[in-house]
């Protein structure tokens, strides 16, 4: 996926460590929200049934995208949640 | 720095929002035709709606020194009934003559059906016949990728379309490349939960650059906020980007695209090639 894209055209004025400082708590909070939502569903009545829903599988697959280092995670995340083009 | 809001449904917003936008240096806004939250029961209801956005809204906006522009069309969410749509399309040219009407929009797809596509294609022809700009709505969520591809393929295969005069809106990570590779303008909508966040639109600007890129807040009657456009400006500033590049995205680029209509009054602060030089 990443090799289909140009090198970013507008260079970030900030370094990676600076961006990590800016966004660490923001990213942490979003991941925590997702973890808590999954827990909320699981402990509810028929939580196991909900976990058989393909949408839960999509969310878990999205976590796998977040974990790998190939880049363009946002685009791959969007493609995971898209209907096929044809 | 002045700001232009390229896509917002002011009919659904309070006058206090006009005041907020004015305080945040918004000098112009553009209102595409859209769904009212329910399906209209007659073509006359569309006639009244078009009258509203070509008369009352520009007057309301002018009280806050904001120039209000609009786009006229049968929106994709009500385009499944082709016969009904054709009754509406019949009086679109009358409204394209209004002093604040920039073109045909937001036409496009909702569920990617053949009927929606027929109505889209027929409205493209209206735009071509009257030589006006086109503003395109791309579908939501899982339908976006396929619907965007359908419209990009149709327009690139049409033979009579100048991509410079067409903007695809609601672009996201997975649709920007195809829209830009085909030479069209792209706008990204900031909308809580279902579209872009301020951070993600600035990510896209960093990846794809400044050329033919716009951002809008698409405020309507759903959870949305005109101030999110200015949140994106703040996001770009706090990442350290040059103020000239921020101005390019949030003021000059809308001038470059919308200024292709003689009706659009705002002028860019620098020429296009200078604005896009990084």
CSV table of C-alpha atoms in Angstrom, one decimal:
chain,number,residue,atom,x,y,z
A,1,UNK,CA,0.0,0.0,0.0
A,2,UNK,CA,2.6,2.5,1.1
A,3,UNK,CA,4.7,2.1,-2.1
A,4,UNK,CA,1.8,3.4,-4.1
A,5,UNK,CA,2.0,6.8,-2.4
A,6,UNK,CA,4.3,9.7,-3.0
A,7,UNK,CA,6.7,10.9,-0.4
A,8,UNK,CA,4.7,13.4,1.7
A,9,UNK,CA,4.7,16.7,-0.1
A,10,UNK,CA,4.5,19.0,2.9
A,11,UNK,CA,7.3,18.3,5.3
A,12,UNK,CA,6.3,18.2,8.9
A,13,UNK,CA,7.9,21.1,10.7
A,14,UNK,CA,8.0,19.0,13.9
A,15,UNK,CA,10.1,15.9,14.6
A,16,UNK,CA,8.7,12.5,15.4
A,17,UNK,CA,9.5,12.8,19.1
A,18,UNK,CA,7.9,16.2,19.2
A,19,UNK,CA,4.7,14.8,17.6
A,20,UNK,CA,4.8,11.9,20.1
A,21,UNK,CA,4.8,14.4,22.9
A,22,UNK,CA,1.9,16.3,21.3
A,23,UNK,CA,-0.3,13.3,20.6
A,24,UNK,CA,0.6,10.5,23.1
A,25,UNK,CA,-2.2,11.2,25.5
A,26,UNK,CA,-4.7,11.8,22.7
A,27,UNK,CA,-3.9,8.4,21.1
A,28,UNK,CA,-3.9,6.7,24.5
A,29,UNK,CA,-7.4,8.0,25.3
A,30,UNK,CA,-8.8,6.8,22.0
A,31,UNK,CA,-7.4,3.3,22.3
A,32,UNK,CA,-8.7,3.2,25.9
A,33,UNK,CA,-12.1,4.2,24.8
A,34,UNK,CA,-12.1,1.3,22.2
A,35,UNK,CA,-10.9,-1.2,24.8
A,36,UNK,CA,-13.7,0.0,27.2
A,37,UNK,CA,-16.4,-0.2,24.6
A,38,UNK,CA,-15.4,-3.8,23.8
A,39,UNK,CA,-15.5,-4.6,27.5
A,40,UNK,CA,-18.9,-2.9,27.9
A,41,UNK,CA,-20.4,-5.0,25.0
A,42,UNK,CA,-18.8,-8.2,26.3
A,43,UNK,CA,-20.2,-7.9,29.9
A,44,UNK,CA,-23.7,-6.9,28.8
A,45,UNK,CA,-26.5,-9.5,28.4
A,46,UNK,CA,-25.9,-11.5,25.2
A,47,UNK,CA,-22.4,-10.0,25.0
A,48,UNK,CA,-21.1,-13.2,23.5
A,49,UNK,CA,-23.7,-13.0,20.8
A,50,UNK,CA,-22.5,-9.5,20.0
A,51,UNK,CA,-18.9,-10.7,19.8
A,52,UNK,CA,-20.0,-13.0,16.9
A,53,UNK,CA,-21.1,-10.0,14.9
A,54,UNK,CA,-18.7,-9.3,12.0
A,55,UNK,CA,-18.3,-5.7,13.1
A,56,UNK,CA,-16.4,-6.9,16.1
A,57,UNK,CA,-14.1,-8.8,13.8
A,58,UNK,CA,-13.6,-5.7,11.8
A,59,UNK,CA,-12.6,-3.8,15.0
A,60,UNK,CA,-10.2,-6.5,16.0
A,61,UNK,CA,-8.7,-6.5,12.5
A,62,UNK,CA,-8.3,-2.7,12.7
A,63,UNK,CA,-6.2,-3.3,15.9
A,64,UNK,CA,-3.9,-5.5,13.8
A,65,UNK,CA,-3.5,-2.7,11.3
A,66,UNK,CA,-2.6,-0.3,14.1
A,67,UNK,CA,0.0,-2.7,15.3
A,68,UNK,CA,2.0,-3.2,12.2
A,69,UNK,CA,4.7,-0.8,10.9
A,70,UNK,CA,3.9,-0.6,7.2
A,71,UNK,CA,2.5,2.9,7.4
A,72,UNK,CA,-0.6,4.4,5.8
A,73,UNK,CA,-2.6,2.8,8.7
A,74,UNK,CA,-5.4,5.4,8.2
A,75,UNK,CA,-6.0,4.4,4.6
A,76,UNK,CA,-5.8,0.7,5.3
A,77,UNK,CA,-8.2,1.1,8.2
A,78,UNK,CA,-10.7,2.8,5.8
A,79,UNK,CA,-10.3,0.1,3.2
A,80,UNK,CA,-11.1,-2.5,5.8
A,81,UNK,CA,-14.4,-0.8,6.5
A,82,UNK,CA,-15.3,-0.3,2.8
A,83,UNK,CA,-17.5,-2.3,0.5
A,84,UNK,CA,-15.5,-3.8,-2.4
A,85,UNK,CA,-15.3,-1.5,-5.4
A,86,UNK,CA,-16.6,-4.1,-7.8
B,1,UNK,CA,-6.0,35.7,7.8
B,2,UNK,CA,-9.4,35.4,6.2
B,3,UNK,CA,-11.2,32.1,5.9
B,4,UNK,CA,-13.7,30.6,3.4
B,5,UNK,CA,-16.1,27.9,4.3
B,6,UNK,CA,-16.5,25.9,1.1
B,7,UNK,CA,-19.4,23.7,2.3
B,8,UNK,CA,-21.9,24.4,5.0
B,9,UNK,CA,-25.7,24.1,5.3
B,10,UNK,CA,-26.6,27.4,6.9
B,11,UNK,CA,-30.3,26.8,6.5
B,12,UNK,CA,-29.8,24.3,9.4
B,13,UNK,CA,-27.8,26.7,11.5
B,14,UNK,CA,-28.7,29.5,13.9
B,15,UNK,CA,-27.8,33.2,13.3
B,16,UNK,CA,-25.5,32.8,16.2
B,17,UNK,CA,-23.4,30.5,14.0
B,18,UNK,CA,-23.1,33.3,11.4
B,19,UNK,CA,-21.9,35.6,14.2
B,20,UNK,CA,-19.3,33.0,15.4
B,21,UNK,CA,-18.1,32.5,11.9
B,22,UNK,CA,-17.7,36.2,11.4
B,23,UNK,CA,-15.7,36.5,14.7
B,24,UNK,CA,-13.4,33.7,13.4
B,25,UNK,CA,-12.7,35.8,10.2
B,26,UNK,CA,-14.9,33.8,7.8
B,27,UNK,CA,-15.7,36.1,4.9
B,28,UNK,CA,-17.6,33.7,2.6
B,29,UNK,CA,-19.5,30.4,2.8
B,30,UNK,CA,-21.0,28.1,0.3
B,31,UNK,CA,-24.2,26.2,0.7
B,32,UNK,CA,-24.8,23.1,-1.4
B,33,UNK,CA,-28.3,21.8,-1.9
B,34,UNK,CA,-29.0,18.8,0.3
B,35,UNK,CA,-31.5,16.5,2.0
B,36,UNK,CA,-33.8,18.2,4.5
B,37,UNK,CA,-33.9,15.4,7.1
B,38,UNK,CA,-37.0,13.9,5.3
B,39,UNK,CA,-37.9,13.3,1.7
B,40,UNK,CA,-39.8,16.2,0.1
B,41,UNK,CA,-43.2,15.3,-1.1
B,42,UNK,CA,-43.3,17.5,-4.2
B,43,UNK,CA,-41.0,19.3,-6.6
B,44,UNK,CA,-42.5,22.5,-5.4
B,45,UNK,CA,-40.8,21.9,-2.0
B,46,UNK,CA,-37.5,21.9,-3.8
B,47,UNK,CA,-38.5,25.2,-5.6
B,48,UNK,CA,-39.1,26.8,-2.2
B,49,UNK,CA,-35.8,25.4,-0.8
B,50,UNK,CA,-33.8,26.8,-3.8
B,51,UNK,CA,-35.6,30.1,-3.3
B,52,UNK,CA,-34.6,30.1,0.4
B,53,UNK,CA,-30.9,29.5,-0.3
B,54,UNK,CA,-30.8,32.1,-3.1
B,55,UNK,CA,-32.6,34.9,-1.3
B,56,UNK,CA,-33.0,34.6,2.5
B,57,UNK,CA,-29.6,33.0,3.4
B,58,UNK,CA,-27.5,35.6,1.5
B,59,UNK,CA,-29.4,38.3,3.3
B,60,UNK,CA,-29.0,36.7,6.7
B,61,UNK,CA,-25.3,36.2,6.1
B,62,UNK,CA,-24.8,39.7,4.9
B,63,UNK,CA,-25.7,41.0,8.3
B,64,UNK,CA,-22.4,39.5,9.5
B,65,UNK,CA,-20.3,40.6,6.5
B,66,UNK,CA,-20.3,37.1,5.1
B,67,UNK,CA,-20.9,36.5,1.4
B,68,UNK,CA,-23.2,33.5,1.0
B,69,UNK,CA,-23.0,31.4,-2.1
B,70,UNK,CA,-24.9,28.3,-3.0
B,71,UNK,CA,-25.1,25.2,-5.3
B,72,UNK,CA,-28.3,24.0,-6.9
B,73,UNK,CA,-29.3,20.4,-7.5
B,74,UNK,CA,-31.3,17.3,-6.7
B,75,UNK,CA,-29.4,15.8,-3.8
B,76,UNK,CA,-28.3,12.1,-4.0
B,77,UNK,CA,-30.3,11.0,-1.0
B,78,UNK,CA,-33.6,11.9,-2.8
B,79,UNK,CA,-32.5,10.9,-6.3
B,80,UNK,CA,-33.7,7.3,-6.3
B,81,UNK,CA,-37.0,8.4,-7.9
B,82,UNK,CA,-35.8,9.4,-11.4
B,83,UNK,CA,-39.1,10.8,-12.6
B,84,UNK,CA,-39.4,13.0,-9.6
B,85,UNK,CA,-35.8,14.1,-9.9
B,86,UNK,CA,-36.4,15.1,-13.5
B,87,UNK,CA,-39.2,17.5,-12.4
B,88,UNK,CA,-36.8,19.2,-10.1
B,89,UNK,CA,-33.9,19.2,-12.6
B,90,UNK,CA,-36.2,21.0,-15.0
B,91,UNK,CA,-36.2,24.2,-12.9
B,92,UNK,CA,-32.5,24.1,-11.8
B,93,UNK,CA,-31.4,26.4,-14.7
B,94,UNK,CA,-33.7,29.1,-13.4
B,95,UNK,CA,-31.8,29.1,-10.1
B,96,UNK,CA,-28.4,28.8,-11.7
B,97,UNK,CA,-29.0,32.4,-12.9
B,98,UNK,CA,-29.2,33.7,-9.3
B,99,UNK,CA,-26.4,36.0,-8.3
B,100,UNK,CA,-25.1,33.7,-5.5
B,101,UNK,CA,-25.4,30.4,-7.3
B,102,UNK,CA,-22.0,29.0,-8.3
B,103,UNK,CA,-23.0,25.8,-10.0
B,104,UNK,CA,-24.6,22.3,-9.7
B,105,UNK,CA,-24.1,20.5,-6.4
B,106,UNK,CA,-23.9,18.7,-4.3
B,107,UNK,CA,-24.7,16.0,-6.8
B,108,UNK,CA,-23.4,12.5,-6.3
B,109,UNK,CA,-24.3,9.1,-4.9
B,110,UNK,CA,-25.7,7.9,-1.6
B,111,UNK,CA,-26.2,4.1,-1.9
B,112,UNK,CA,-24.6,3.8,-5.3
B,113,UNK,CA,-27.7,2.6,-7.1
B,114,UNK,CA,-28.3,2.8,-10.9
B,115,UNK,CA,-31.1,5.4,-10.4
B,116,UNK,CA,-28.8,7.6,-8.4
B,117,UNK,CA,-26.2,7.3,-11.1
B,118,UNK,CA,-28.7,8.3,-13.8
B,119,UNK,CA,-29.7,11.4,-11.9
B,120,UNK,CA,-26.0,12.2,-11.3
B,121,UNK,CA,-25.2,11.9,-15.0
B,122,UNK,CA,-28.2,14.1,-16.1
B,123,UNK,CA,-27.1,16.8,-13.7
B,124,UNK,CA,-23.6,16.7,-15.0
B,125,UNK,CA,-25.1,17.5,-18.3
B,126,UNK,CA,-27.0,20.5,-16.9
B,127,UNK,CA,-23.7,21.8,-15.5
B,128,UNK,CA,-22.0,21.4,-18.8
B,129,UNK,CA,-24.8,23.0,-20.7
B,130,UNK,CA,-24.7,26.1,-18.5
B,131,UNK,CA,-20.9,26.0,-18.1
B,132,UNK,CA,-20.9,26.1,-14.3
B,133,UNK,CA,-18.8,24.4,-11.6
B,134,UNK,CA,-19.7,21.0,-10.2
B,135,UNK,CA,-19.6,20.1,-6.4
B,136,UNK,CA,-19.8,16.4,-5.7
B,137,UNK,CA,-21.0,14.6,-2.6
B,138,UNK,CA,-19.3,11.2,-2.1
B,139,UNK,CA,-21.2,8.5,-0.1
B,140,UNK,CA,-20.8,7.8,3.6
B,141,UNK,CA,-18.8,5.1,5.3
B,142,UNK,CA,-18.6,1.7,3.6
B,143,UNK,CA,-20.2,3.0,0.4
B,144,UNK,CA,-17.7,5.8,-0.1
B,145,UNK,CA,-14.9,3.9,-1.8
B,146,UNK,CA,-17.1,2.2,-4.5
B,147,UNK,CA,-19.3,5.3,-5.1
B,148,UNK,CA,-16.3,7.6,-5.5
B,149,UNK,CA,-14.8,5.2,-8.0
B,150,UNK,CA,-18.0,5.0,-9.9
B,151,UNK,CA,-18.1,8.8,-10.3
B,152,UNK,CA,-14.4,9.3,-11.0
B,153,UNK,CA,-14.6,6.6,-13.7
B,154,UNK,CA,-17.7,8.1,-15.2
B,155,UNK,CA,-16.3,11.6,-15.4
B,156,UNK,CA,-12.9,10.6,-16.6
B,157,UNK,CA,-14.5,8.6,-19.4
B,158,UNK,CA,-17.0,11.3,-20.3
B,159,UNK,CA,-14.8,13.2,-22.6
B,160,UNK,CA,-16.3,16.6,-22.0
B,161,UNK,CA,-15.3,17.2,-18.4
B,162,UNK,CA,-12.7,19.7,-17.3
B,163,UNK,CA,-11.5,18.3,-13.9
B,164,UNK,CA,-10.4,21.8,-12.9
B,165,UNK,CA,-14.1,22.7,-12.6
B,166,UNK,CA,-15.1,19.7,-10.5
B,167,UNK,CA,-14.6,19.2,-6.7
B,168,UNK,CA,-15.2,15.9,-5.0
B,169,UNK,CA,-16.2,16.5,-1.4
B,170,UNK,CA,-16.1,14.4,1.8
B,171,UNK,CA,-12.8,12.8,0.6
B,172,UNK,CA,-10.9,10.7,3.1
B,173,UNK,CA,-7.7,8.6,3.3
B,174,UNK,CA,-8.9,5.9,0.9
B,175,UNK,CA,-10.4,8.2,-1.8
B,176,UNK,CA,-8.1,11.2,-2.0
B,177,UNK,CA,-5.6,9.5,-4.3
B,178,UNK,CA,-8.0,8.4,-7.0
B,179,UNK,CA,-9.7,11.9,-7.0
B,180,UNK,CA,-6.3,13.7,-7.2
B,181,UNK,CA,-4.8,11.3,-9.8
B,182,UNK,CA,-7.7,12.1,-12.1
B,183,UNK,CA,-7.0,15.9,-11.7
B,184,UNK,CA,-10.1,16.9,-9.7
B,185,UNK,CA,-10.2,19.2,-6.8
B,186,UNK,CA,-10.7,17.5,-3.4
B,187,UNK,CA,-12.3,18.8,-0.3
B,188,UNK,CA,-12.3,17.1,3.1
B,189,UNK,CA,-15.1,17.4,5.5
B,190,UNK,CA,-14.6,17.7,9.3
B,191,UNK,CA,-17.6,16.0,10.9
B,192,UNK,CA,-17.6,14.2,14.2
B,193,UNK,CA,-17.6,10.4,14.2
B,194,UNK,CA,-18.4,9.7,10.5
B,195,UNK,CA,-15.9,11.8,8.4
B,196,UNK,CA,-12.6,13.6,9.1
B,197,UNK,CA,-11.1,15.0,12.3
B,198,UNK,CA,-9.0,18.2,12.2
B,199,UNK,CA,-5.9,16.1,12.7
B,200,UNK,CA,-6.6,13.8,9.8
B,201,UNK,CA,-7.2,16.6,7.3
B,202,UNK,CA,-3.9,18.1,8.2
B,203,UNK,CA,-2.3,14.6,7.8
B,204,UNK,CA,-3.8,14.5,4.3
B,205,UNK,CA,-2.4,18.0,3.4
B,206,UNK,CA,1.0,16.9,4.6
B,207,UNK,CA,0.8,13.7,2.4
B,208,UNK,CA,-0.7,15.2,-0.7
B,209,UNK,CA,0.4,18.8,-0.6
B,210,UNK,CA,-1.4,22.0,-1.0
B,211,UNK,CA,-2.5,21.8,-4.6
B,212,UNK,CA,-6.3,21.5,-5.2
B,213,UNK,CA,-7.0,20.7,-1.6
B,214,UNK,CA,-9.8,22.3,0.5
B,215,UNK,CA,-11.3,21.7,3.9
B,216,UNK,CA,-14.9,22.3,5.1
B,217,UNK,CA,-17.0,21.8,8.2
B,218,UNK,CA,-20.3,20.8,6.4
B,219,UNK,CA,-22.3,22.1,9.4
B,220,UNK,CA,-25.9,20.9,9.2
B,221,UNK,CA,-28.7,19.7,11.5
B,222,UNK,CA,-26.6,16.7,12.6
B,223,UNK,CA,-23.8,16.7,15.2
B,224,UNK,CA,-21.5,19.2,13.5
B,225,UNK,CA,-19.9,22.6,14.2
B,226,UNK,CA,-18.8,25.4,11.9
B,227,UNK,CA,-15.9,26.0,14.4
B,228,UNK,CA,-14.3,22.7,13.4
B,229,UNK,CA,-12.9,24.4,10.2
B,230,UNK,CA,-11.1,26.7,12.5
B,231,UNK,CA,-10.0,23.8,14.7
B,232,UNK,CA,-8.2,22.5,11.6
B,233,UNK,CA,-6.5,25.9,11.1
B,234,UNK,CA,-5.3,25.7,14.7
B,235,UNK,CA,-4.2,22.1,14.2
B,236,UNK,CA,-2.1,23.1,11.2
B,237,UNK,CA,-0.6,26.1,13.0
B,238,UNK,CA,0.3,24.1,16.1
B,239,UNK,CA,2.1,21.6,14.0
B,240,UNK,CA,4.3,24.5,13.0
B,241,UNK,CA,3.2,25.0,9.4
B,242,UNK,CA,4.0,28.3,7.7
B,243,UNK,CA,1.0,30.7,7.9
B,244,UNK,CA,1.2,31.1,4.2
B,245,UNK,CA,0.5,27.4,3.7
B,246,UNK,CA,-2.4,27.6,6.1
B,247,UNK,CA,-3.8,30.5,4.2
B,248,UNK,CA,-3.4,28.6,0.9
B,249,UNK,CA,-5.6,25.8,2.2
B,250,UNK,CA,-8.3,27.8,4.0
B,251,UNK,CA,-8.6,30.9,1.9
B,252,UNK,CA,-6.6,30.9,-1.4
B,253,UNK,CA,-7.5,27.4,-2.6
B,254,UNK,CA,-11.3,28.1,-2.3
B,255,UNK,CA,-10.6,31.4,-4.2
B,256,UNK,CA,-8.8,29.5,-6.9
B,257,UNK,CA,-11.6,26.9,-7.3
B,258,UNK,CA,-14.7,29.0,-6.7
B,259,UNK,CA,-13.3,32.0,-8.4
B,260,UNK,CA,-13.7,30.2,-11.7
B,261,UNK,CA,-17.3,31.5,-11.3
B,262,UNK,CA,-17.5,35.2,-12.1
B,263,UNK,CA,-20.0,35.5,-9.3
B,264,UNK,CA,-17.4,34.7,-6.6
B,265,UNK,CA,-16.1,38.0,-5.2
B,266,UNK,CA,-13.2,37.0,-2.9
B,267,UNK,CA,-9.7,37.3,-4.5
B,268,UNK,CA,-6.6,35.2,-3.6
B,269,UNK,CA,-3.8,37.0,-1.9
B,270,UNK,CA,-1.1,35.5,-4.1
B,271,UNK,CA,-1.1,33.8,-7.5
B,272,UNK,CA,-1.7,30.0,-7.6
B,273,UNK,CA,1.8,28.9,-8.5
B,274,UNK,CA,3.2,31.0,-5.7
B,275,UNK,CA,0.7,29.6,-3.2
B,276,UNK,CA,1.4,26.0,-4.1
B,277,UNK,CA,5.2,26.4,-4.1
B,278,UNK,CA,6.6,24.5,-1.1
